[in-house]
Structures are given as C-alpha cells and as structure tokens.
Amino acid sequence: MSFDTLGLAEPLVRALSVAGYTEPTSVQAEAIPAAMSGTDLMVSSRTGSGKTASFMLPALMRVLALRESEPKPAPMPRNDGPRGPGFERGPRGPRFVPQGPSVLVLAPTRELALQVAKAASDYGRYIPGLRVATVVGGVPYGAQLRALSGPLDILIATPGRLLDHLGAGKLPLGRVGFFVLDEADRMLDMGFIDDIHAIAEALPQQRQTVMFSATFSGPAGRLAEELLREPRRIEVASHTETHADIEQRLHWADDLRHKNALLDHILTTREVDQALVFTSTQRDAEVLATRLAEMGHQVDALHGGMPQGRRNRVLDQLRNRRLRVLVATDVAARGIDVKTISHVINYGLPMKEEDYVHRIGRTGRAGRTGLAVTLAERRDFGMVQRIQRFTTQRIPAATITGLEPRTPEPAARPKPGFGAKPGPKRFGNGPKPGYGKPFARGAAKPSR
Ligand code: ADP
Ligand code: MG
C-alpha cells in the first residue's frame, strides 16, 4: 500500500516522501479514503499511530479542490476599493475573496495545536500559498488577529481561545466545510464541552465532521451523536492493544526516598537517550527538576503553570537534545512528539488511567522501541490496578539489584480496601466487549 493509491494529489504524495513516509499506517489507510469520500468519522487508534496525517491529508485535499473552484484571493487589501469585508476591487469591479478558514481543527492543548499546524505546513509544503493559522492561549491577541484577518485555509485552535475570538466577532467561520476534533475525549476531560458546542453552532450545517478519541464511550460518544451525521466508525487498535514497541515495567518503592533512589539509578543508565519523567502536580515537577539539576542532569520542567514562551523554549531544548531529562505534568506533555524519548518514567502516577496510555505513548514513536517505567508506592496500588484493568495488560514487576523493595509487592497479598478485588479475573484474561485483542499474558519480551 502506498500513499498515491489512496487517491492523494501529487503535491501531497511528494511532501510525504520528503517527510520520509513510505507507506500509510493502518489508521491512515482506513481513514484517509473514508474522509475523502465525505462521510463523518469517529476514529480511535493508539497514540503514535499517525492520526494527524489521517485528517490533515484529506483536509489538504479539500483545500486543493477549493483552489480550483474559488477565485484566487488578492495578496494584499487595496486602499482604493474594499467594500466591506470579503470584497476586493478586481479588474472588473469588486469580487468576493473568501474569508475565514475552510478547515477547522480543534485540539486540547497549545502544544498539540502547534504540532498539528506543523504537520499542516509539512504535508502542505507544495501547495502554493497555503495559509495555516493557529489560535491558542498564551499568545498575544494582536498577532493572532493579524493572522486571522487575511484569507485563510486551515485554522487550528484550542477551544477556549477560539471562542474568545468568536465572541469578539473577529472570526468568520461560515466557510468551514471540514471540522476536526482531535483528542475529543481529552478536550472533554478538560471541560471544553460548552466551548465545543458553541463553536459547532457557529459552523455551517453543511459540513463534514471527523472526531478522534481514545474512547467513544461516555461523554465523547454523546458528543459524537450530537455533532456527527451517520458517522462511520474506524477503530484500528483500541487503547488496550499491546504497545508492541513499548516495554512496560513496574518498580515497587517502599517510600519516597526509595523511589528517588530508583529514579536516580534509572536516569544514570546508559540506555537512556532522553527521558520524560511524569509527576502528578506542577509543584512536584518543579521540585524534582530542581533536585535532578542539582545532581548534574540536563533537565528542565514543563507544566501548564509556565508561560507559553518558556514552555516553547523547553520543548525546543528537548528537541535539540540540550535536555536529557524533562519533568512534566500530563497536560503539558500531551502533544510532545520527540522520537528520541527512550524512557517514560511515571514518578507520580496519573490521576486517570487513560493518561497512563497517553504517557507511555510518548516513547516508542515512529518505529523505535521505548521503555515505560512506573515507580509506585504502596498507596498507588489501587491506581496500578485500575491501569491494568483499563489496558487489560499486566505491567510486569521488576527490581534493581541493590534497590529491591523491603516490603513485599502489594499484589502478592491483596488486602481488602486496596482498591480491587483479588482473583483470577483481575487483568482481563479474556476478551471484553469493545476491548480489542486480549493481551498474551506473560509474553516474554527480549530485554533491551
Ligand atoms: P497520533 O496522533 O496517532 O498520536 P501522530 O500523528 O502524532 O500520531 O504521529 C506520530 C508520529 O508518526 C509522528 O512523528 C509522525 O510524523 C509519524 N508518522 C505518521 N505517519 C507516518 C507514516 N505513514 N510513516 C512514517 N511515520 C509516520
Ligand atoms: Mg494525535
């Protein structure tokens, strides 16, 4: 299977070969033709499976098609002739110049939105004059408004800031024909439901909507029912599928000191190319980054409480390999796509079991292997159990010589009140409805 057999136009196929993509991923092979046929879609597939291209390529196809049918916008507004917004004086009098984007993508975080925008420019590099704009928080309004005032093809936004512009009447959305909700479940978790509804209200009824979500149960499913028309469901690999390229390990820690010792040991091993260490809170991220810096690590923190400029600089440093360790919170790390992250370390467990899957998906990118290490204290036992139920996979427990836990592994002698019922049914040793392939328990993986 190759990209041109999917029916993509030549400039896009060329851009993909420049990007080094030789063949579509499974979700791309399914979603691209489906999206190009014009149907609404509900798509789930695991992180790192290439979802961005599976909506951005159809989006760019639409932009190309519109280029054929709509008049070319004049590059600069003229002094002598605008007759209200959208009109310019052409050689034969005023003519309509399309205003506002034809494609709108909503994404949960700034990082993710910027990453999607980069994908748009990368895949669209051979579309002359392609106009992509982003509307995200933490950026001055003035600059954003300038980017929005001219003609536009693709707008990528976080819901909150987009709604601000919409409320101010600064944003014509009447031309949007392709509406994408990326990581819809996450946007709902972040409380964007009303914003999404308000934005959808401002869009034309006649449009195509595609929605990406790790799950379509619960609120994401209800949102899909409200926004989509006769959608096709594409589910390539559920979140429960084994992350084949990611080895998972669990270390039980007696206490915080022990946990720090385990972390310090792992970070000094040579196999660590770059490590992403997750904490539960912004404060923990700061404290841990400071401690690791004092130990001589090239390290910084990334969390939602930092100003956007600094967050961008930290991410640049990670990409430029000036950082070997990044200590981050869930929200801030959401969009990170750095292929050289060899280790994800859960220093503080996530609040929600889904986040575990998103976290470990930051490694094992683009065909590389990765190691996801969870450092858990006994009080984390309930969450470890919930994660294992959610993924229907057991995270194999491991020890480091000289740093073995003094207390036995809690799973070995479950107590009432420890969060989960003991018994053989614990780790989904059988297919559950909608849960994809069961995990081959105890499947041996070669160590790296
Ligand atoms: P998702 O949104 O599903 O988590 P992304 O769209 O962010 O995944 O893609 C993950 C990584 O895989 C990115 O680095 C992207 O450039 C790369 N990628 C996507 N599609 C392909 C492909 N067909 N061939 C090779 N690499 C790809
Ligand atoms: Mg994505």
Coordinates of C-alpha atoms and ligand atoms in Angstrom, one line a residue:
M1 CA 0.0 0.0 0.0
S2 CA 1.3 3.4 -0.9
F3 CA 0.1 7.0 -0.5
D4 CA -0.8 7.5 -4.1
T5 CA -3.1 4.5 -4.2
L6 CA -5.1 6.3 -1.5
G7 CA -6.0 8.9 -4.1
L8 CA -4.0 11.7 -2.7
A9 CA -2.9 14.5 -5.1
E10 CA 0.7 14.7 -6.3
P11 CA 1.9 17.6 -4.2
L12 CA 0.8 15.8 -1.1
V13 CA 2.4 12.5 -2.1
R14 CA 5.6 14.4 -2.8
A15 CA 5.5 16.1 0.6
L16 CA 5.1 12.8 2.3
S17 CA 8.1 11.3 0.6
V18 CA 10.1 14.3 1.7
A19 CA 8.8 13.6 5.2
G20 CA 10.2 10.1 4.9
Y21 CA 6.9 8.3 5.0
T22 CA 6.9 5.3 2.7
E23 CA 3.5 3.8 3.4
P24 CA 0.4 4.8 5.3
T25 CA -0.2 3.5 8.8
S26 CA -3.3 1.3 9.4
V27 CA -5.4 4.2 10.6
Q28 CA -4.3 6.4 7.7
A29 CA -5.1 3.6 5.2
E30 CA -8.6 3.4 6.5
A31 CA -9.4 7.0 7.5
I32 CA -8.0 8.9 4.5
P33 CA -10.2 7.3 1.8
A34 CA -13.2 7.4 4.2
A35 CA -12.7 11.1 4.9
M36 CA -12.1 11.9 1.3
S37 CA -15.4 10.3 0.4
G38 CA -17.1 13.0 2.5
T39 CA -18.6 10.9 5.4
D40 CA -18.4 11.9 9.0
L41 CA -16.0 9.7 11.0
M42 CA -15.4 8.5 14.6
V43 CA -11.8 7.3 14.8
S44 CA -9.9 5.7 17.6
S45 CA -6.4 4.3 17.4
R46 CA -3.5 4.3 19.7
T47 CA -1.2 7.3 20.2
G48 CA 1.7 7.5 17.8
S49 CA -0.3 5.7 15.1
G50 CA -0.4 8.7 12.8
K51 CA -3.8 10.2 13.3
T52 CA -2.7 13.7 12.4
A53 CA -2.0 12.8 8.8
S54 CA -5.2 10.8 8.6
F55 CA -7.2 14.0 9.0
M56 CA -4.7 16.6 7.7
L57 CA -4.2 14.9 4.3
P58 CA -8.0 14.9 3.5
A59 CA -8.1 18.5 4.8
L60 CA -5.4 19.5 2.3
M61 CA -7.2 17.7 -0.5
R62 CA -10.2 19.8 0.3
V63 CA -8.1 23.0 0.2
L64 CA -6.7 21.9 -3.2
A65 CA -10.2 21.3 -4.5
L66 CA -11.4 24.7 -3.3
R67 CA -8.4 26.4 -5.0
E68 CA -9.8 25.1 -8.3
S69 CA -13.3 26.4 -7.6
E70 CA -12.9 29.6 -5.7
P71 CA -11.4 32.8 -7.1
K72 CA -7.8 33.4 -6.1
P73 CA -7.6 35.8 -3.2
A74 CA -5.6 39.0 -3.8
P75 CA -2.4 39.1 -1.7
M76 CA -3.0 42.5 -0.2
P77 CA -6.0 44.5 0.7
R78 CA -6.1 47.6 -1.5
N79 CA -6.6 51.1 -0.3
D80 CA -8.9 52.2 -3.0
G81 CA -11.6 49.6 -3.0
P82 CA -12.7 47.3 -0.2
R83 CA -16.5 47.4 0.1
G84 CA -16.9 45.7 3.4
P85 CA -15.2 42.5 4.5
G86 CA -14.7 39.9 1.9
F87 CA -14.7 42.2 -1.1
E88 CA -11.8 43.5 -3.2
R89 CA -11.7 45.6 -6.3
G90 CA -10.6 43.3 -9.1
P91 CA -10.0 44.3 -12.7
R92 CA -13.7 44.0 -13.4
G93 CA -15.0 45.7 -10.2
P94 CA -15.4 44.2 -6.7
R95 CA -15.1 40.5 -6.4
F96 CA -15.6 38.1 -3.5
V97 CA -12.5 37.0 -1.6
P98 CA -13.1 34.0 0.7
Q99 CA -12.7 35.0 4.3
G100 CA -12.1 32.6 7.2
P101 CA -10.8 29.0 7.1
S102 CA -12.3 26.2 5.1
V103 CA -10.8 23.7 7.6
L104 CA -11.1 24.0 11.3
V105 CA -9.2 21.7 13.7
L106 CA -9.8 21.8 17.5
A107 CA -7.1 20.3 19.7
P108 CA -6.9 20.2 23.5
T109 CA -3.6 21.9 24.2
R110 CA -1.4 24.5 22.8
E111 CA 1.4 22.1 22.2
L112 CA -0.8 19.7 20.3
A113 CA -2.3 22.6 18.2
L114 CA 1.1 23.8 17.2
Q115 CA 2.2 20.3 16.3
V116 CA -0.9 19.8 14.1
A117 CA -0.1 23.2 12.5
K118 CA 3.4 22.0 11.8
A119 CA 2.0 18.8 10.2
A120 CA -0.3 21.0 8.0
S121 CA 2.7 23.1 6.8
D122 CA 4.8 20.0 6.3
Y123 CA 2.3 18.0 4.3
G124 CA 1.1 21.1 2.5
R125 CA 4.6 22.4 1.6
Y126 CA 4.0 22.0 -2.1
I127 CA 0.6 23.8 -2.1
P128 CA 1.5 27.3 -3.2
G129 CA 0.4 30.0 -0.8
L130 CA -1.1 27.6 1.7
R131 CA -2.4 29.6 4.7
V132 CA -2.4 27.9 8.1
A133 CA -3.1 29.8 11.3
T134 CA -3.2 28.8 14.9
V135 CA -5.3 30.3 17.7
V136 CA -4.0 29.2 21.1
G137 CA -3.9 30.6 24.6
G138 CA -0.8 32.3 25.9
V139 CA -0.1 34.3 22.7
P140 CA -0.9 38.0 22.4
Y141 CA -4.3 38.6 20.8
G142 CA -2.9 41.2 18.3
A143 CA -0.6 38.9 16.5
Q144 CA -3.3 36.2 16.3
L145 CA -5.9 38.7 14.9
R146 CA -3.5 39.8 12.2
A147 CA -3.0 36.2 11.1
L148 CA -6.8 35.7 11.1
S149 CA -7.6 38.9 9.2
G150 CA -6.4 37.8 5.8
P151 CA -7.7 34.9 3.8
L152 CA -7.1 31.5 5.4
D153 CA -7.2 27.8 4.5
I154 CA -6.7 25.9 7.8
L155 CA -7.2 27.1 11.3
I156 CA -6.0 25.1 14.2
A157 CA -7.2 26.1 17.6
T158 CA -7.7 25.3 21.2
P159 CA -11.4 25.7 22.1
G160 CA -11.2 28.3 24.8
R161 CA -9.2 30.9 22.8
L162 CA -11.1 30.3 19.6
L163 CA -14.3 31.0 21.5
D164 CA -12.8 34.3 22.7
H165 CA -12.2 35.4 19.1
L166 CA -15.6 34.2 18.1
G167 CA -17.3 36.1 20.8
A168 CA -15.4 39.3 19.8
G169 CA -16.9 38.8 16.2
K170 CA -13.3 38.6 14.9
L171 CA -13.6 35.2 13.2
P172 CA -15.7 34.3 10.2
L173 CA -16.4 30.5 10.3
G174 CA -19.0 30.4 7.7
R175 CA -16.8 28.8 5.1
V176 CA -15.7 25.8 7.3
G177 CA -16.6 22.6 5.4
F178 CA -14.3 20.3 7.3
F179 CA -14.3 20.2 11.1
V180 CA -11.9 18.1 13.0
L181 CA -12.0 17.3 16.7
D182 CA -8.6 15.8 17.7
E183 CA -8.4 14.1 21.0
A184 CA -12.0 14.8 21.8
D185 CA -12.0 12.7 25.0
R186 CA -9.2 14.9 26.3
M187 CA -11.0 18.1 25.4
L188 CA -14.0 16.9 27.3
D189 CA -11.8 16.0 30.3
M190 CA -10.5 19.5 30.2
G191 CA -14.0 20.9 30.4
F192 CA -14.4 22.2 26.9
I193 CA -17.8 20.8 26.2
D194 CA -19.7 24.1 26.2
D195 CA -17.0 25.7 24.1
I196 CA -17.1 22.9 21.6
H197 CA -20.9 23.2 21.3
A198 CA -20.7 27.0 20.9
I199 CA -18.1 26.6 18.1
A200 CA -20.0 23.9 16.4
E201 CA -23.1 26.2 16.4
A202 CA -21.1 28.8 14.6
L203 CA -20.2 26.4 11.7
P204 CA -22.3 25.8 8.6
Q205 CA -24.8 22.9 8.9
Q206 CA -23.4 21.6 5.7
R207 CA -20.1 20.3 6.6
Q208 CA -18.1 17.2 7.3
T209 CA -17.0 16.4 10.8
V210 CA -14.4 14.0 11.9
M211 CA -13.8 13.1 15.5
F212 CA -10.8 11.4 17.1
S213 CA -11.0 10.0 20.5
A214 CA -9.3 7.2 22.6
T215 CA -12.8 6.1 23.5
F216 CA -16.3 6.8 22.4
S217 CA -18.0 5.6 25.5
G218 CA -19.5 8.2 27.8
P219 CA -19.3 11.9 27.1
A220 CA -17.2 11.5 23.8
G221 CA -19.9 9.2 22.4
R222 CA -22.7 11.6 23.3
L223 CA -20.8 14.5 21.7
A224 CA -20.3 12.4 18.6
E225 CA -24.1 11.7 18.5
E226 CA -24.7 15.4 18.7
L227 CA -22.2 16.6 16.1
L228 CA -21.9 13.8 13.6
R229 CA -24.3 12.7 10.9
E230 CA -24.3 9.0 10.1
P231 CA -20.7 8.6 11.0
R232 CA -18.5 5.7 10.1
R233 CA -16.7 4.2 13.0
I234 CA -13.0 3.4 12.4
E235 CA -11.3 1.6 15.2
V236 CA -7.9 0.4 14.3
A237 CA -6.4 -0.8 17.5
S238 CA -8.0 0.0 20.8
H239 CA -6.1 1.5 23.7
T240 CA -6.0 -1.9 25.1
E241 CA -3.8 -3.3 22.4
T242 CA -0.3 -4.2 23.4
H243 CA 2.1 -1.4 22.7
A244 CA 4.4 -3.6 20.8
D245 CA 7.2 -1.1 20.7
I246 CA 6.9 -0.1 24.4
E247 CA 8.2 -2.3 27.1
Q248 CA 6.5 -1.7 30.4
R249 CA 7.9 -2.2 33.9
L250 CA 6.7 -1.6 37.4
H251 CA 9.0 -0.9 40.4
W252 CA 7.5 -1.0 43.8
A253 CA 9.0 1.6 46.1
D254 CA 9.0 1.5 49.9
D255 CA 8.8 5.2 50.3
L256 CA 9.8 8.5 48.6
R257 CA 13.5 8.0 49.4
H258 CA 13.4 4.6 47.7
K259 CA 11.5 6.0 44.8
N260 CA 14.1 8.7 44.3
A261 CA 16.9 6.2 44.5
L262 CA 15.2 4.1 41.8
L263 CA 14.7 7.1 39.6
D264 CA 18.3 8.2 40.1
H265 CA 19.5 4.8 39.2
I266 CA 17.4 4.6 36.0
L267 CA 18.4 8.0 34.9
T268 CA 22.1 7.3 35.1
T269 CA 21.9 4.1 32.9
R270 CA 23.4 4.5 29.5
E271 CA 20.3 3.2 27.7
V272 CA 18.6 6.5 28.5
D273 CA 18.7 8.6 25.3
Q274 CA 16.1 11.1 26.5
A275 CA 13.7 10.6 29.4
L276 CA 10.3 12.0 30.1
V277 CA 9.5 11.9 33.8
F278 CA 5.9 12.5 34.8
T279 CA 4.8 13.9 38.1
S280 CA 1.3 14.3 39.4
T281 CA 1.5 18.0 40.2
Q282 CA 3.1 21.1 38.8
R283 CA 4.9 21.6 42.1
D284 CA 6.3 18.1 42.1
A285 CA 7.6 18.8 38.6
E286 CA 9.4 21.9 39.8
V287 CA 10.8 20.3 42.9
L288 CA 12.0 17.2 41.1
A289 CA 13.6 19.1 38.2
T290 CA 15.5 21.2 40.7
R291 CA 16.8 18.2 42.5
L292 CA 17.8 16.5 39.3
A293 CA 19.5 19.7 38.1
E294 CA 21.5 19.8 41.4
M295 CA 22.6 16.3 40.7
G296 CA 24.0 17.5 37.4
H297 CA 21.4 16.3 34.9
Q298 CA 20.5 18.3 31.9
V299 CA 16.9 18.7 33.0
D300 CA 14.0 21.1 33.0
A301 CA 10.4 21.1 34.0
L302 CA 7.3 21.5 31.7
H303 CA 3.9 22.2 33.1
G304 CA 0.8 24.2 32.4
G305 CA 1.6 26.8 35.0
M306 CA 4.6 28.0 33.0
P307 CA 4.3 30.9 30.5
Q308 CA 3.9 29.8 26.9
G309 CA 7.2 31.3 25.8
R310 CA 9.1 29.3 28.4
R311 CA 7.2 26.1 27.5
N312 CA 8.2 26.5 23.9
R313 CA 11.8 27.1 24.8
V314 CA 11.9 24.0 27.0
L315 CA 10.4 21.9 24.2
D316 CA 12.9 23.3 21.7
Q317 CA 15.7 22.3 24.1
L318 CA 14.3 18.8 24.3
R319 CA 14.2 18.6 20.5
N320 CA 17.7 20.0 20.2
R321 CA 18.9 17.5 22.7
R322 CA 20.1 20.1 25.1
L323 CA 17.9 18.4 27.7
R324 CA 18.3 14.8 28.5
V325 CA 15.5 14.7 31.1
L326 CA 12.2 16.5 31.0
V327 CA 10.0 16.5 34.1
A328 CA 6.4 17.1 33.0
T329 CA 2.8 17.0 34.0
D330 CA 0.1 15.3 31.9
V331 CA -1.5 18.3 30.3
A332 CA 1.8 19.9 29.3
A333 CA 3.3 16.8 27.9
R334 CA 0.3 15.9 25.9
G335 CA 1.5 17.0 22.5
I336 CA 5.1 16.0 22.8
D337 CA 6.4 14.1 19.8
V338 CA 10.1 13.6 20.1
K339 CA 11.4 10.4 18.6
T340 CA 14.5 10.2 20.8
I341 CA 12.5 9.8 24.0
S342 CA 13.7 6.4 25.0
H343 CA 12.2 6.3 28.5
V344 CA 8.9 7.4 30.0
I345 CA 9.1 7.3 33.8
N346 CA 6.0 7.6 35.9
Y347 CA 7.3 9.2 39.1
G348 CA 3.9 10.3 40.1
L349 CA 1.0 8.2 38.9
P350 CA -1.6 9.8 36.7
M351 CA -5.0 10.8 38.1
K352 CA -6.8 8.9 35.3
E353 CA -5.9 5.5 33.9
E354 CA -6.3 6.8 30.3
D355 CA -3.4 9.2 31.0
Y356 CA -1.1 6.2 31.6
V357 CA -1.7 5.2 28.0
H358 CA -1.1 8.7 26.7
R359 CA 2.1 9.0 28.8
I360 CA 3.7 5.8 27.7
G361 CA 2.7 6.7 24.1
R362 CA 5.4 9.5 24.3
T363 CA 8.0 6.8 23.7
G364 CA 8.2 4.1 21.2
R365 CA 7.5 6.6 18.4
A366 CA 8.0 6.2 14.7
G367 CA 9.1 2.6 14.9
R368 CA 11.6 2.9 17.7
T369 CA 11.4 1.0 20.9
G370 CA 10.8 2.5 24.3
L371 CA 10.7 1.7 27.9
A372 CA 7.9 2.8 30.2
V373 CA 8.8 2.5 33.9
T374 CA 6.3 3.1 36.6
L375 CA 7.6 3.8 40.1
A376 CA 4.7 3.0 42.5
E377 CA 4.4 3.2 46.3
R378 CA 2.0 1.0 48.1
R379 CA -0.6 3.7 48.2
D380 CA -0.6 3.7 44.4
F381 CA -1.7 0.1 44.3
G382 CA -5.3 1.0 43.5
M383 CA -4.3 3.1 40.5
V384 CA -1.9 0.5 39.3
Q385 CA -4.8 -2.0 39.4
R386 CA -7.1 0.4 37.5
I387 CA -4.4 1.0 34.8
Q388 CA -4.0 -2.7 34.4
R389 CA -7.7 -3.2 34.1
F390 CA -8.0 -0.3 31.6
T391 CA -5.3 -1.6 29.4
T392 CA -6.1 -5.3 30.1
Q393 CA -2.4 -5.7 30.4
R394 CA -0.3 -6.6 33.4
I395 CA 2.7 -4.3 33.9
P396 CA 5.5 -6.8 34.8
A397 CA 7.1 -6.0 38.2
A398 CA 10.9 -5.6 38.1
T399 CA 13.6 -4.9 40.6
I400 CA 17.0 -3.3 40.5
T401 CA 19.8 -5.2 42.2
G402 CA 20.7 -3.4 45.5
L403 CA 17.4 -1.4 45.4
E404 CA 14.9 -4.2 46.0
P405 CA 11.9 -3.2 48.0
R406 CA 12.0 -4.2 51.6
T407 CA 8.2 -4.8 51.7
P408 CA 6.7 -7.4 49.5
E409 CA 4.9 -6.4 46.3
P410 CA 1.4 -5.5 47.3
A411 CA -0.2 -7.5 44.5
A412 CA 1.2 -10.6 46.2
R413 CA -1.1 -10.3 49.1
P414 CA -4.0 -8.2 48.3
K415 CA -5.9 -6.8 51.2
P416 CA -9.5 -5.7 51.4
G417 CA -9.6 -1.9 50.8
F418 CA -6.7 -2.0 48.5
G419 CA -8.9 -0.9 45.6
A420 CA -9.5 -4.0 43.6
K421 CA -11.0 -7.4 44.1
P422 CA -8.4 -10.2 44.1
G423 CA -8.9 -13.1 42.0
P424 CA -8.2 -14.5 38.6
K425 CA -10.4 -12.1 36.7
R426 CA -8.2 -9.1 37.6
F427 CA -6.3 -8.5 34.4
G428 CA -8.9 -9.1 31.8
N429 CA -7.7 -12.5 30.8
G430 CA -10.3 -12.8 28.2
P431 CA -11.8 -10.5 25.5
K432 CA -14.2 -7.9 26.8
P433 CA -16.7 -6.2 24.6
G434 CA -15.0 -3.4 22.8
Y435 CA -11.7 -4.2 24.3
G436 CA -9.8 -5.5 21.3
K437 CA -7.3 -8.2 21.4
P438 CA -6.6 -9.7 24.8
F439 CA -3.0 -9.4 26.0
A440 CA -1.0 -12.5 25.8
R441 CA -0.2 -12.8 29.4
G442 CA 3.4 -13.3 30.4
A443 CA 4.5 -12.9 26.8
A444 CA 8.2 -12.8 27.1
K445 CA 9.9 -9.7 25.6
P446 CA 13.6 -9.6 24.9
S447 CA 15.2 -7.1 27.2
R448 CA 16.7 -4.1 25.5
Ligands
ADP1 P1 -1.1 10.2 16.9 O1 -1.8 11.5 16.6 O2 -1.9 9.0 16.4 O3 -0.6 10.0 18.3 P2 0.9 11.4 15.2 O4 0.0 11.8 14.1 O5 1.3 12.4 16.1 O6 0.2 10.2 16.0 O7 2.1 10.6 14.5 C1 3.1 10.0 15.3 C2 4.5 10.0 14.6 O8 4.5 9.2 13.5 C3 4.9 11.4 14.1 O9 6.2 11.6 14.3 C4 4.6 11.3 12.6 O10 5.5 12.2 11.9 C5 4.9 9.9 12.3 N1 4.2 9.3 11.2 C6 2.9 9.5 10.9 N2 2.5 8.8 9.8 C7 3.6 8.2 9.4 C8 3.9 7.3 8.2 N3 2.9 6.9 7.4 N4 5.1 6.8 8.1 C9 6.1 7.2 9.0 N5 5.9 8.0 10.0 C10 4.7 8.5 10.2
MG2 MG -2.6 13.0 17.8

